[in-house]
Coordinates of C-alpha atoms in Angstrom, one line a residue:
M1 CA -4.1 -22.9 25.0
C2 CA -3.6 -22.6 21.3
L3 CA -6.1 -24.7 19.5
F4 CA -4.9 -24.2 16.0
S5 CA -2.1 -21.7 15.1
C6 CA -1.1 -18.9 17.4
V7 CA 1.2 -16.1 18.2
I8 CA 1.7 -14.1 21.3
T9 CA 0.8 -10.4 20.7
G10 CA 1.0 -7.8 23.6
G11 CA 1.1 -10.5 26.1
R12 CA -2.0 -12.2 24.9
Y13 CA -2.4 -15.3 22.6
A14 CA -3.9 -14.5 19.1
V15 CA -5.7 -17.6 17.8
W16 CA -5.9 -18.4 14.1
A17 CA -9.4 -20.1 13.5
E18 CA -10.4 -22.9 11.4
E19 CA -11.8 -22.2 7.9
G20 CA -15.5 -20.7 8.0
S21 CA -15.3 -19.6 11.7
G22 CA -15.3 -16.1 10.8
S23 CA -14.1 -13.6 8.3
E24 CA -12.8 -10.7 10.2
R25 CA -10.3 -10.4 13.1
N26 CA -11.3 -9.4 16.6
C27 CA -8.5 -8.2 18.6
S28 CA -10.6 -7.1 21.6
A29 CA -11.5 -10.7 22.3
I30 CA -9.7 -12.8 24.8
P31 CA -7.8 -14.4 23.3
P32 CA -7.9 -12.3 20.1
Y33 CA -9.5 -13.9 17.2
L34 CA -7.9 -14.1 13.7
P35 CA -9.5 -15.4 10.5
P36 CA -7.6 -17.9 8.4
T37 CA -6.8 -15.1 5.9
A38 CA -4.6 -13.2 8.5
V39 CA -0.9 -13.1 8.0
N40 CA 1.4 -13.7 11.2
T41 CA 3.7 -10.6 11.0
T42 CA 5.3 -10.9 14.4
L43 CA 8.8 -12.0 13.2
R44 CA 8.9 -9.5 10.2
L45 CA 8.0 -6.6 12.6
R46 CA 10.6 -7.8 15.0
D47 CA 13.3 -8.0 12.4
L48 CA 12.5 -4.5 10.9
R49 CA 12.4 -2.9 14.3
A50 CA 15.8 -4.4 15.0
S51 CA 17.3 -2.9 11.9
M52 CA 15.8 0.6 12.8
I53 CA 17.7 0.8 16.0
P54 CA 21.2 1.3 14.6
L55 CA 20.1 3.8 11.9
N56 CA 18.3 5.8 14.8
I57 CA 15.0 5.8 13.0
S58 CA 12.0 6.1 15.3
A59 CA 9.4 5.4 12.5
Y60 CA 9.6 3.9 9.2
I61 CA 6.9 4.4 6.4
I62 CA 6.2 1.8 3.8
P63 CA 3.9 2.5 0.8
A64 CA 2.0 0.1 -1.5
T65 CA 3.9 1.2 -4.7
D66 CA 7.4 0.9 -6.4
A67 CA 9.9 3.4 -7.5
H68 CA 7.8 4.4 -10.6
L69 CA 4.6 5.0 -8.3
S70 CA 2.8 2.3 -10.0
E71 CA -0.6 1.0 -9.2
Y72 CA 0.2 -2.6 -10.0
I73 CA 3.7 -3.8 -8.8
A74 CA 5.9 -6.7 -9.2
P75 CA 6.1 -9.2 -6.4
R76 CA 9.8 -8.0 -5.6
D77 CA 8.3 -4.5 -4.7
A78 CA 5.5 -5.7 -2.6
R79 CA 6.9 -4.3 0.6
L80 CA 3.5 -3.4 2.4
A81 CA 2.0 -6.8 1.6
W82 CA 4.9 -8.8 2.9
M83 CA 5.3 -6.7 6.1
S84 CA 1.6 -6.3 7.0
G85 CA -0.4 -9.2 5.1
F86 CA -2.5 -6.6 3.5
T87 CA -2.6 -6.9 -0.3
G88 CA -4.8 -4.1 -1.4
S89 CA -3.4 -1.6 -4.0
A90 CA -3.7 1.5 -1.8
G91 CA -2.2 1.9 1.7
T92 CA 0.5 3.2 3.8
A93 CA 2.1 1.6 6.8
V94 CA 4.0 3.3 9.6
I95 CA 6.1 1.1 12.0
T96 CA 7.5 2.3 15.3
Q97 CA 9.0 0.4 18.1
N98 CA 5.7 -0.4 19.6
K99 CA 3.1 0.3 17.0
A100 CA 2.3 -0.8 13.5
V101 CA -0.4 1.2 11.8
L102 CA -2.0 0.9 8.3
W103 CA -3.9 3.8 6.6
T104 CA -6.0 2.7 3.7
D105 CA -9.4 4.0 2.0
S106 CA -13.0 2.6 2.4
R107 CA -12.5 0.2 -0.5
Y108 CA -10.1 -1.9 1.6
W109 CA -11.3 -1.7 5.0
I110 CA -12.9 -5.0 5.4
Q111 CA -10.2 -6.7 3.4
A112 CA -7.5 -5.3 5.8
E113 CA -9.6 -6.6 8.8
R114 CA -9.5 -10.1 7.1
Q115 CA -5.7 -10.0 6.2
M116 CA -3.8 -8.3 9.2
D117 CA -3.1 -9.8 12.5
C118 CA -3.6 -8.0 15.8
N119 CA 0.1 -6.6 15.6
W120 CA -1.6 -3.9 13.3
E121 CA -4.0 -1.1 13.9
L122 CA -6.1 0.1 10.9
L123 CA -6.8 3.7 10.5
R124 CA -9.7 4.3 8.2
D125 CA -8.3 7.2 6.2
A126 CA -5.8 7.6 3.3
S127 CA -4.7 11.3 3.5
I128 CA -1.2 12.5 3.9
R129 CA -2.3 14.8 6.6
S130 CA -3.7 11.9 8.7
I131 CA -0.2 10.1 8.6
T132 CA 1.6 13.3 9.4
N133 CA -0.5 14.2 12.4
W134 CA -0.3 10.8 13.8
L135 CA 3.6 11.0 13.5
I136 CA 3.5 14.4 15.1
L137 CA 1.7 13.0 18.3
E138 CA 3.7 9.7 18.3
I139 CA 7.3 10.7 17.5
P140 CA 9.2 13.0 19.9
E141 CA 10.5 16.2 18.4
G142 CA 13.9 15.8 16.9
D143 CA 13.6 12.0 16.2
Q144 CA 14.1 10.9 12.7
V145 CA 11.4 9.3 10.4
G146 CA 12.7 6.9 7.8
F147 CA 11.3 6.2 4.3
D148 CA 12.7 5.3 0.8
P149 CA 12.5 8.4 -1.3
F150 CA 12.3 6.3 -4.4
L151 CA 8.9 5.1 -3.3
F152 CA 7.1 8.4 -2.7
S153 CA 5.8 11.2 -4.8
V154 CA 7.0 14.7 -4.3
E155 CA 4.0 15.6 -2.1
F156 CA 6.0 13.7 0.6
S157 CA 9.1 16.1 0.3
F158 CA 8.3 17.6 3.8
L159 CA 8.7 14.3 5.7
G160 CA 12.2 14.9 7.0
E161 CA 15.3 12.9 6.7
L162 CA 15.3 10.4 3.7
F163 CA 16.6 7.0 4.1
P164 CA 16.8 4.9 1.0
E165 CA 16.6 1.6 2.5
G166 CA 14.5 -1.1 0.9
F167 CA 14.3 -4.8 0.0
V168 CA 15.6 -5.5 -3.4
V169 CA 15.5 -8.6 -5.4
I170 CA 16.8 -9.0 -9.0
Q171 CA 14.2 -10.4 -11.3
I172 CA 14.7 -11.1 -15.1
Y173 CA 12.4 -9.5 -17.6
I174 CA 11.9 -9.1 -21.2
V175 CA 11.5 -6.0 -23.4
R176 CA 9.9 -6.3 -26.8
V177 CA 8.6 -4.1 -29.7
C178 CA 4.9 -3.7 -29.5
L179 CA 3.3 -5.9 -32.1
F180 CA 0.3 -5.7 -34.4
G181 CA 0.6 -2.1 -35.3
C182 CA -0.5 -0.8 -31.8
S183 CA -0.1 2.7 -33.0
E184 CA 0.1 4.5 -36.3
R185 CA 2.9 6.6 -34.7
T186 CA 6.3 5.3 -34.8
W187 CA 8.4 6.1 -31.8
P188 CA 10.4 8.9 -33.6
M189 CA 7.0 10.3 -34.5
K190 CA 6.1 10.4 -30.7
V191 CA 9.4 12.0 -29.9
D192 CA 8.7 14.7 -32.2
Q193 CA 5.3 15.2 -30.7
I194 CA 6.9 15.6 -27.2
R195 CA 9.8 17.8 -28.4
A196 CA 7.2 20.0 -30.0
Q197 CA 5.4 20.5 -26.6
I198 CA 8.8 21.1 -24.9
S199 CA 9.7 23.6 -27.6
D200 CA 6.2 25.3 -27.3
N201 CA 6.2 25.6 -23.5
P202 CA 6.5 29.2 -22.6
Y203 CA 8.6 28.3 -19.4
K204 CA 11.3 27.0 -21.8
P205 CA 12.4 23.4 -20.5
T206 CA 15.2 21.8 -22.2
A207 CA 14.2 18.3 -21.4
V208 CA 11.5 16.1 -19.9
L209 CA 11.9 13.4 -17.3
L210 CA 9.7 10.3 -17.7
S211 CA 9.4 8.1 -14.5
A212 CA 6.1 6.3 -14.8
L213 CA 6.7 2.9 -16.5
D214 CA 4.0 3.4 -19.2
E215 CA 5.5 6.6 -20.3
T216 CA 8.7 4.9 -21.6
A217 CA 6.7 2.0 -22.7
W218 CA 4.4 4.3 -24.8
L219 CA 7.1 6.6 -26.0
F220 CA 9.1 3.8 -27.7
N221 CA 6.3 1.3 -28.7
L222 CA 7.9 -1.3 -26.3
R223 CA 6.5 -3.8 -23.9
G224 CA 7.8 -5.9 -21.1
N225 CA 6.7 -8.3 -18.3
D226 CA 8.4 -6.9 -15.1
I227 CA 4.8 -6.1 -13.6
P228 CA 2.0 -8.6 -13.1
F229 CA -1.1 -8.0 -15.3
N230 CA 1.0 -5.0 -17.0
P231 CA 3.3 -5.2 -19.9
F232 CA 5.8 -2.9 -18.5
F233 CA 9.5 -3.0 -17.8
Y234 CA 11.6 -1.0 -15.4
S235 CA 12.8 2.1 -17.0
Y236 CA 13.3 5.9 -16.9
T237 CA 13.8 8.2 -20.0
L238 CA 15.3 11.8 -20.2
L239 CA 14.3 13.4 -23.5
S240 CA 15.8 16.6 -24.7
M241 CA 15.6 18.4 -27.9
D242 CA 18.7 16.7 -29.3
E243 CA 19.4 13.7 -27.2
I244 CA 17.5 10.7 -25.7
W245 CA 18.7 8.6 -22.8
L246 CA 16.9 5.3 -21.8
F247 CA 17.8 4.0 -18.4
V248 CA 17.1 0.1 -18.4
H249 CA 18.9 -3.1 -17.4
T250 CA 21.2 -2.8 -20.4
E251 CA 22.5 -6.3 -20.2
R252 CA 19.0 -7.6 -21.2
I253 CA 18.5 -5.6 -24.2
T254 CA 18.8 -7.8 -27.3
E255 CA 20.7 -6.7 -30.5
E256 CA 17.4 -6.6 -32.3
L257 CA 16.3 -3.8 -29.9
K258 CA 19.5 -1.9 -30.2
V259 CA 19.0 -1.8 -33.9
Y260 CA 15.3 -0.7 -33.4
L261 CA 16.4 2.1 -31.0
N262 CA 19.3 3.3 -33.2
T263 CA 21.6 3.0 -30.3
T264 CA 24.8 3.1 -32.4
C265 CA 24.4 6.6 -33.9
Y266 CA 24.8 10.0 -32.4
H267 CA 22.0 12.3 -33.9
S268 CA 18.9 13.4 -32.2
Y269 CA 16.9 10.3 -32.9
C270 CA 19.6 7.9 -31.3
V271 CA 18.8 6.3 -28.1
Q272 CA 21.5 6.2 -25.6
L273 CA 21.1 3.2 -23.3
L274 CA 22.3 3.7 -19.7
E275 CA 22.1 1.4 -16.7
Y276 CA 18.8 1.6 -14.9
S277 CA 20.5 2.2 -11.5
S278 CA 22.4 5.2 -12.9
V279 CA 19.5 7.5 -13.4
R280 CA 20.1 9.7 -10.2
S281 CA 23.8 10.2 -11.0
Y282 CA 23.2 10.9 -14.8
L283 CA 20.3 13.4 -13.9
Q284 CA 22.8 15.2 -11.6
S285 CA 25.3 15.4 -14.5
Y286 CA 22.8 16.8 -16.8
L287 CA 21.7 19.5 -14.4
Q288 CA 25.4 20.6 -14.2
R289 CA 25.1 21.9 -17.7
P290 CA 24.4 25.7 -18.1
N291 CA 20.9 27.0 -19.1
V292 CA 19.0 23.6 -18.5
R293 CA 15.6 23.2 -17.2
V294 CA 13.9 19.7 -16.5
W295 CA 10.1 19.3 -16.9
V296 CA 8.5 16.7 -14.7
G297 CA 5.1 15.4 -14.0
T298 CA 4.7 15.5 -10.2
E299 CA 2.2 12.6 -10.2
Y300 CA 4.8 10.0 -11.0
T301 CA 8.1 11.4 -10.1
N302 CA 9.7 10.1 -7.1
Q303 CA 11.2 12.3 -4.3
A304 CA 14.6 10.9 -4.9
L305 CA 14.9 12.3 -8.4
Y306 CA 12.7 15.4 -7.8
E307 CA 15.0 16.5 -5.0
L308 CA 17.9 16.6 -7.3
I309 CA 16.6 19.2 -9.6
T310 CA 18.0 22.5 -8.0
P311 CA 18.2 25.4 -7.9
E312 CA 14.5 26.1 -8.5
D313 CA 15.1 27.7 -12.0
K314 CA 16.2 24.4 -13.2
L315 CA 12.7 22.7 -12.5
L316 CA 9.5 22.9 -14.2
T317 CA 6.4 21.0 -13.0
S318 CA 3.1 20.0 -14.1
T319 CA 0.8 17.5 -12.7
Y320 CA 1.1 15.2 -15.5
S321 CA 3.9 15.0 -18.0
P322 CA 3.4 15.7 -21.6
V323 CA 3.7 12.1 -22.5
L324 CA 0.8 11.1 -20.2
T325 CA -1.5 13.9 -21.5
T326 CA -0.5 12.9 -25.1
K327 CA -1.0 9.1 -24.7
A328 CA -4.5 9.8 -23.2
V329 CA -5.7 10.5 -26.8
K330 CA -5.7 7.3 -28.9
D331 CA -5.0 7.6 -32.7
A332 CA -7.1 6.1 -35.2
T333 CA -5.2 2.8 -35.3
E334 CA -5.2 2.5 -31.5
Q335 CA -9.1 3.1 -31.5
H336 CA -9.8 0.6 -34.1
I337 CA -7.8 -2.3 -32.6
L338 CA -8.8 -1.5 -29.1
K339 CA -12.4 -1.8 -30.2
E340 CA -11.6 -5.1 -31.9
A341 CA -10.0 -6.4 -28.6
H342 CA -13.4 -5.5 -26.9
V343 CA -15.5 -7.5 -29.4
R344 CA -13.4 -10.7 -28.9
D345 CA -13.4 -10.2 -25.1
A346 CA -17.1 -10.0 -25.1
V347 CA -17.2 -13.6 -26.5
A348 CA -15.1 -14.6 -23.5
V349 CA -17.4 -13.1 -21.0
M350 CA -20.6 -14.3 -22.8
Q351 CA -19.2 -17.9 -22.5
L352 CA -18.7 -17.4 -18.8
L353 CA -22.3 -16.1 -18.2
M354 CA -23.7 -18.8 -20.3
W355 CA -21.8 -21.6 -18.6
L356 CA -22.8 -20.2 -15.1
E357 CA -26.5 -20.2 -16.2
K358 CA -26.2 -24.0 -16.9
K359 CA -23.9 -24.9 -14.0
V360 CA -24.9 -22.8 -10.9
P361 CA -28.3 -24.6 -10.5
E362 CA -26.4 -27.8 -10.1
G363 CA -24.5 -26.4 -7.1
T364 CA -21.1 -27.3 -8.3
E365 CA -19.4 -24.1 -8.9
N366 CA -17.8 -21.4 -6.6
E367 CA -16.1 -18.1 -7.0
L368 CA -12.6 -19.5 -7.8
T369 CA -13.9 -21.9 -10.6
A370 CA -15.8 -19.1 -12.1
A371 CA -12.7 -16.8 -12.1
H372 CA -10.6 -19.6 -13.5
F373 CA -13.3 -20.3 -16.3
V374 CA -13.3 -16.7 -17.5
D375 CA -9.5 -16.5 -17.4
Q376 CA -9.1 -19.6 -19.4
C377 CA -11.8 -18.5 -22.0
R378 CA -9.5 -15.4 -22.7
R379 CA -6.1 -17.1 -22.5
Y380 CA -6.9 -20.3 -24.7
R381 CA -9.9 -19.3 -26.8
T382 CA -9.4 -15.8 -27.7
K383 CA -6.9 -14.4 -30.3
N384 CA -3.9 -12.4 -29.2
S385 CA -4.5 -13.0 -25.5
R386 CA -1.6 -12.3 -23.0
G387 CA -3.7 -13.2 -19.9
P388 CA -5.8 -11.1 -17.5
S389 CA -5.3 -7.5 -17.1
F390 CA -6.0 -7.8 -13.3
E391 CA -6.9 -10.3 -10.7
T392 CA -10.5 -11.4 -11.5
I393 CA -13.1 -10.1 -8.9
S394 CA -15.4 -13.1 -8.7
A395 CA -17.8 -12.2 -5.8
S396 CA -21.0 -14.0 -4.5
G397 CA -23.4 -12.6 -1.8
P398 CA -21.7 -10.8 0.8
N399 CA -18.3 -11.1 -0.6
A400 CA -19.6 -8.8 -3.5
A401 CA -20.1 -6.0 -0.9
L402 CA -16.3 -5.8 -1.0
A403 CA -15.5 -3.6 -4.0
H404 CA -12.2 -5.0 -4.5
Y405 CA -12.7 -8.6 -3.3
S406 CA -10.8 -11.4 -5.0
P407 CA -11.5 -15.0 -3.9
S408 CA -9.1 -17.3 -2.1
N409 CA -9.3 -20.8 -0.7
E410 CA -9.9 -19.2 2.7
T411 CA -12.9 -17.0 1.7
V412 CA -14.3 -18.7 -1.4
R413 CA -18.2 -19.1 -1.6
K414 CA -20.2 -21.5 -3.5
L415 CA -22.3 -19.9 -6.2
S416 CA -26.0 -20.2 -5.6
V417 CA -29.3 -19.2 -7.4
D418 CA -30.2 -17.5 -4.1
E419 CA -27.4 -15.0 -4.2
M420 CA -26.3 -12.2 -6.5
Y421 CA -23.0 -12.7 -8.2
L422 CA -20.6 -9.9 -9.3
V423 CA -17.6 -10.6 -11.8
D424 CA -15.2 -7.7 -12.7
S425 CA -12.5 -9.1 -15.0
G426 CA -10.4 -8.1 -18.0
G427 CA -7.9 -9.3 -20.6
Q428 CA -4.7 -8.2 -22.0
Y429 CA -4.3 -8.7 -25.7
L430 CA -1.5 -7.6 -28.0
D431 CA -3.9 -5.0 -29.4
G432 CA -5.8 -3.8 -26.4
T433 CA -6.7 -3.9 -22.8
T434 CA -10.2 -4.7 -21.5
D435 CA -12.2 -4.3 -18.2
I436 CA -15.8 -5.1 -17.7
T437 CA -18.2 -5.9 -14.8
R438 CA -21.4 -7.7 -14.8
T439 CA -23.7 -8.6 -12.0
V440 CA -26.2 -11.3 -12.2
H441 CA -28.9 -13.3 -10.3
W442 CA -29.9 -16.6 -11.2
G443 CA -32.9 -17.1 -9.0
K444 CA -35.5 -14.6 -7.7
P445 CA -34.1 -11.3 -6.8
T446 CA -35.6 -9.3 -4.1
D447 CA -37.6 -6.0 -5.0
F448 CA -34.8 -3.9 -3.4
Q449 CA -32.1 -5.8 -5.4
K450 CA -33.8 -5.1 -8.7
E451 CA -34.3 -1.4 -7.7
A452 CA -30.6 -1.0 -6.6
Y453 CA -29.4 -2.7 -9.8
T454 CA -31.6 -0.7 -12.0
R455 CA -30.6 2.6 -10.5
V456 CA -27.0 1.6 -11.0
L457 CA -27.8 0.8 -14.5
M458 CA -29.5 4.2 -15.0
G459 CA -26.3 5.9 -13.8
N460 CA -24.3 3.9 -16.4
I461 CA -26.7 4.9 -19.1
E462 CA -26.9 8.6 -18.2
I463 CA -23.3 9.1 -18.4
S464 CA -22.9 7.0 -21.6
R465 CA -25.7 9.0 -23.4
T466 CA -24.7 12.4 -22.3
I467 CA -23.6 15.0 -24.8
F468 CA -20.9 17.5 -23.6
P469 CA -18.6 20.3 -25.0
A470 CA -15.2 18.9 -25.6
G471 CA -13.0 19.9 -23.0
T472 CA -15.4 19.0 -20.1
R473 CA -13.9 17.5 -17.1
G474 CA -15.2 14.1 -15.9
V475 CA -15.7 15.3 -12.4
N476 CA -18.3 17.9 -13.7
M477 CA -20.5 15.0 -15.2
E478 CA -19.7 12.3 -12.6
M479 CA -22.9 12.9 -10.5
L480 CA -25.0 11.6 -13.5
G481 CA -23.7 8.2 -12.5
R482 CA -24.9 8.8 -8.8
R483 CA -28.1 10.8 -9.4
A484 CA -30.7 7.8 -9.7
L485 CA -29.0 6.3 -6.6
W486 CA -28.9 9.5 -4.5
E487 CA -32.7 10.2 -5.1
V488 CA -33.5 7.2 -2.9
G489 CA -30.7 7.7 -0.5
L490 CA -28.0 5.2 -1.9
T491 CA -24.5 5.7 -3.1
Y492 CA -21.1 4.0 -3.6
G493 CA -17.7 4.7 -2.2
H494 CA -15.3 4.2 -5.3
G495 CA -14.7 6.1 -8.4
T496 CA -17.0 6.3 -11.4
G497 CA -14.4 5.5 -14.1
H498 CA -10.7 5.5 -15.2
G499 CA -8.7 5.4 -18.3
V500 CA -7.8 2.1 -20.1
G501 CA -4.8 1.4 -22.4
N502 CA -3.8 -0.4 -25.7
Y503 CA -2.0 -3.4 -24.2
F504 CA -1.1 -1.3 -21.2
G505 CA -2.5 -0.7 -17.9
V506 CA -6.1 -1.4 -17.0
H507 CA -6.1 1.7 -15.0
E508 CA -4.5 4.4 -17.3
W509 CA -4.4 8.0 -15.9
P510 CA -5.1 10.7 -16.3
V511 CA -8.6 10.0 -17.9
G512 CA -11.6 9.5 -15.8
F513 CA -14.1 11.2 -13.7
Q514 CA -12.1 12.3 -10.7
S515 CA -11.0 15.9 -9.8
N516 CA -7.5 15.2 -10.7
N517 CA -8.2 13.8 -14.2
I518 CA -7.7 15.9 -17.5
P519 CA -10.6 17.3 -19.5
F520 CA -12.1 14.8 -22.2
Q521 CA -11.1 15.1 -25.8
E522 CA -12.1 13.0 -28.8
G523 CA -10.3 9.6 -28.8
M524 CA -10.1 9.1 -25.0
F525 CA -11.2 5.8 -23.6
T526 CA -12.7 5.7 -20.0
S527 CA -14.6 3.1 -17.9
I528 CA -18.1 4.1 -16.6
E529 CA -18.7 2.0 -13.5
P530 CA -21.3 3.1 -11.0
G531 CA -22.2 0.6 -8.2
Y532 CA -24.0 -0.2 -5.0
Y533 CA -22.9 -2.3 -2.0
K534 CA -24.8 -3.5 0.9
E535 CA -22.5 -4.7 3.7
N536 CA -22.7 -8.3 4.3
D537 CA -25.6 -8.9 1.8
F538 CA -24.6 -8.2 -1.9
G539 CA -22.8 -5.9 -4.2
I540 CA -23.6 -4.4 -7.7
R541 CA -21.4 -3.0 -10.2
I542 CA -22.0 -2.3 -13.9
E543 CA -18.9 -1.4 -15.8
D544 CA -18.3 -0.6 -19.4
I545 CA -15.5 0.9 -21.5
A546 CA -16.4 3.7 -23.7
V547 CA -14.6 6.0 -26.0
T548 CA -15.4 9.7 -26.6
V549 CA -16.6 10.5 -30.1
P550 CA -18.1 13.5 -31.8
A551 CA -21.8 14.2 -31.2
T552 CA -24.1 15.6 -33.6
T553 CA -26.3 18.4 -32.3
K554 CA -28.8 20.6 -33.7
Y555 CA -27.1 23.9 -33.3
G556 CA -23.5 23.6 -32.0
N557 CA -20.2 22.0 -33.0
N558 CA -17.3 20.7 -31.1
Y559 CA -19.5 18.5 -28.9
L560 CA -18.8 14.9 -27.8
T561 CA -20.4 11.8 -26.4
F562 CA -19.5 8.3 -25.4
E563 CA -19.7 5.2 -27.6
T564 CA -19.7 2.0 -25.5
V565 CA -17.2 -0.6 -26.7
S566 CA -17.9 -3.1 -24.0
L567 CA -20.6 -5.3 -25.8
V568 CA -22.1 -7.8 -23.2
P569 CA -25.8 -7.7 -22.3
Y570 CA -26.9 -6.8 -18.7
D571 CA -29.0 -9.1 -16.5
R572 CA -32.7 -8.9 -17.7
K573 CA -33.8 -10.4 -14.4
L574 CA -32.6 -7.5 -12.5
I575 CA -34.0 -4.6 -14.7
N576 CA -37.1 -2.9 -13.6
T577 CA -38.0 -1.0 -16.7
S578 CA -40.7 0.9 -15.0
L579 CA -37.8 3.0 -13.5
L580 CA -36.3 3.8 -16.8
S581 CA -37.0 7.1 -18.7
P582 CA -37.8 6.7 -22.5
E583 CA -34.5 8.1 -23.3
Q584 CA -32.7 5.5 -21.1
L585 CA -34.9 2.6 -22.6
H586 CA -34.1 3.9 -26.1
W587 CA -30.4 3.9 -25.4
L588 CA -30.7 0.4 -24.0
N589 CA -32.3 -1.0 -27.0
K590 CA -29.8 0.7 -29.4
Y591 CA -27.0 -0.7 -27.3
Y592 CA -28.4 -4.4 -27.7
E593 CA -28.9 -3.8 -31.4
T594 CA -25.1 -3.1 -31.5
I595 CA -24.3 -6.2 -29.4
Q596 CA -26.4 -8.2 -32.1
S597 CA -24.7 -6.8 -35.0
V598 CA -21.1 -6.6 -33.9
V599 CA -20.6 -9.4 -31.4
G600 CA -23.2 -11.6 -33.4
H601 CA -21.0 -11.4 -36.5
E602 CA -18.0 -12.5 -34.4
L603 CA -19.8 -15.4 -32.9
E604 CA -20.9 -16.5 -36.3
R605 CA -17.3 -16.2 -37.5
Q606 CA -16.2 -18.4 -34.9
G607 CA -19.0 -20.8 -35.3
L608 CA -20.4 -20.6 -31.7
K609 CA -24.1 -21.3 -32.4
E610 CA -24.9 -21.9 -28.7
E611 CA -23.4 -18.7 -27.6
Y612 CA -25.1 -16.9 -30.4
D613 CA -28.5 -18.1 -29.4
W614 CA -27.7 -17.1 -25.9
M615 CA -26.6 -13.6 -26.9
M616 CA -29.8 -13.1 -29.0
K617 CA -32.1 -14.3 -26.2
H618 CA -30.5 -11.9 -23.6
T619 CA -30.4 -8.7 -26.1
A620 CA -34.2 -9.1 -27.1
P621 CA -35.6 -5.5 -27.2
F622 CA -37.5 -4.0 -24.2
L623 CA -40.8 -2.8 -25.9
T624 CA -42.1 -0.3 -23.5
A625 CA -41.4 1.3 -20.2
G626 CA -42.8 -0.7 -17.5
A627 CA -42.8 -3.9 -19.5
S628 CA -41.4 -6.9 -18.1
A629 CA -37.7 -7.3 -18.4
V630 CA -38.0 -11.0 -19.1
I631 CA -39.3 -11.3 -22.7
S632 CA -38.9 -14.8 -24.4
S633 CA -38.9 -15.1 -28.1
V634 CA -42.5 -16.6 -28.1
T635 CA -43.7 -13.5 -26.2
L636 CA -42.2 -11.2 -28.7
L637 CA -44.0 -13.2 -31.6
V638 CA -47.2 -12.9 -29.9
T639 CA -46.9 -9.3 -29.3
V640 CA -46.1 -8.4 -33.0
L641 CA -48.3 -10.7 -35.0
P642 CA -51.8 -9.7 -36.1
S643 CA -54.4 -11.7 -34.3
V644 CA -55.8 -13.5 -37.5
L645 CA -52.2 -14.7 -38.4
L646 CA -51.6 -15.8 -34.9
H647 CA -54.9 -17.9 -34.9
N648 CA -53.8 -19.6 -38.0
L649 CA -50.3 -20.4 -36.4
L650 CA -51.8 -21.7 -33.2

């Protein structure tokens, strides 16, 4: 008997439970148990399987991306989420006539168990090899595997027959020129930079193909609104030494933009506008020309375009295109305005933390109201705001143990002084993109919580204060963020940092600390975000954005270090200063001096007296290693005044 809502799966009833009766599915129970967050996919799978039969497809592969291999995608491109119920940003599904399987990494295992019904099997792996091995075992030799080549990178080129089948819905979008002088480089100057790299390349390419949405947006200093949280528009670009072809939905380009792009002329700085859907046929036409060679970055070029570039002598590949590696280094204007955006953003985050300090003891707030509050602080109180840069992660207690949890009506928890709270949020501004995470506790944290938090903070500080030769790869210093945790047998399962853009994507490759990131140079911005997560209990992450700047050393030149541009204090209650080295404590005090000076000035400019007082209280200096982390202004006064003067005052 179905008590609430049910569906027959494999001959058994799967029961959707009432809110609060459990957070993860149990498909081995009789009947199977499904949480209220699970999505009923029975009819969707039935319809897909029916459409596979006349195409003679035994398996169909669905990724979590779009035709530009974007991390964040528009709702029209959310094929995996619609088919499976799983909304994580990384995953691949395979559907056969009798199985539906999802592959994803450890960040999303619990989320998948909460969102998928019992039609689906979860495989806790994300490698291509795992998917292909499964297909080899499940699909008879000679059967066909279908997938849309526009949705896969070139590393999937060995997967057999290609079936360009997808669910396409037209969506209106806007393209506009980047405002507020987002770069000191005009788009013709950027074209010159990329053409110089084409000319200097010893393998003699004649053109570069740009497929990632941020590549075209950066090259032309344009922004759009096709993608949630990201100011991008659907586009491709083919750039040669004497011609520029921009593939967009041409009917939506304004006359002003046509003038901006010189679309009516015919010299080498004139942009030829071509219909977005014509990129494949036009690329084929270009390749028919004699002595041409197209340079592509394999990380963001889909298989449908890559396969056209034949014979081999017409193809030149690198992991990243010259646009992505050039864009990674911010010019002086980009650095300046991105820092300014982080100062204003710090005010919004401080307003959230101050508000929560007052409201949480009253027992009236939850994860959703906190997320809404910080989003509203950014949207309506902060200059140049264009909304959040991603869906705010507002997580209390055991929900914070999910690194990428976002609250919903089904999973929301009330905020309590007895639990730790993690908020990972960011803003899009006309002059920058922000991303910051703070973890706090309003009551009495356990000794273990304080130690774990302090060791996460130590990892953040160790990377932030390190000095390294220019050209050092992030992967070679990533362990600095983990060492304090490793020393006591703790770790975390996500990356330690990623690039961030100027009114661009909040995750901007190829900067960061992973093995596929490029070496650090002056002017690169990256997040630094170690963490720790205790399943079903609590989660900790401390995330700051930092820019690489020249370091002064006693003997050597050409050394770099990080300057932290996220300017919000850490939770004093969770810091055990006895674990910090003198160097770490010194760095922390200098960081707090910067907050007082830079953000203090902004708070005074805005007339935010209460926020200013809150900031000063939470950035009071830590006196010595081992001293209590909670130091009131009265305690500081008593510490520094001579005893005779103190006697007179009292």
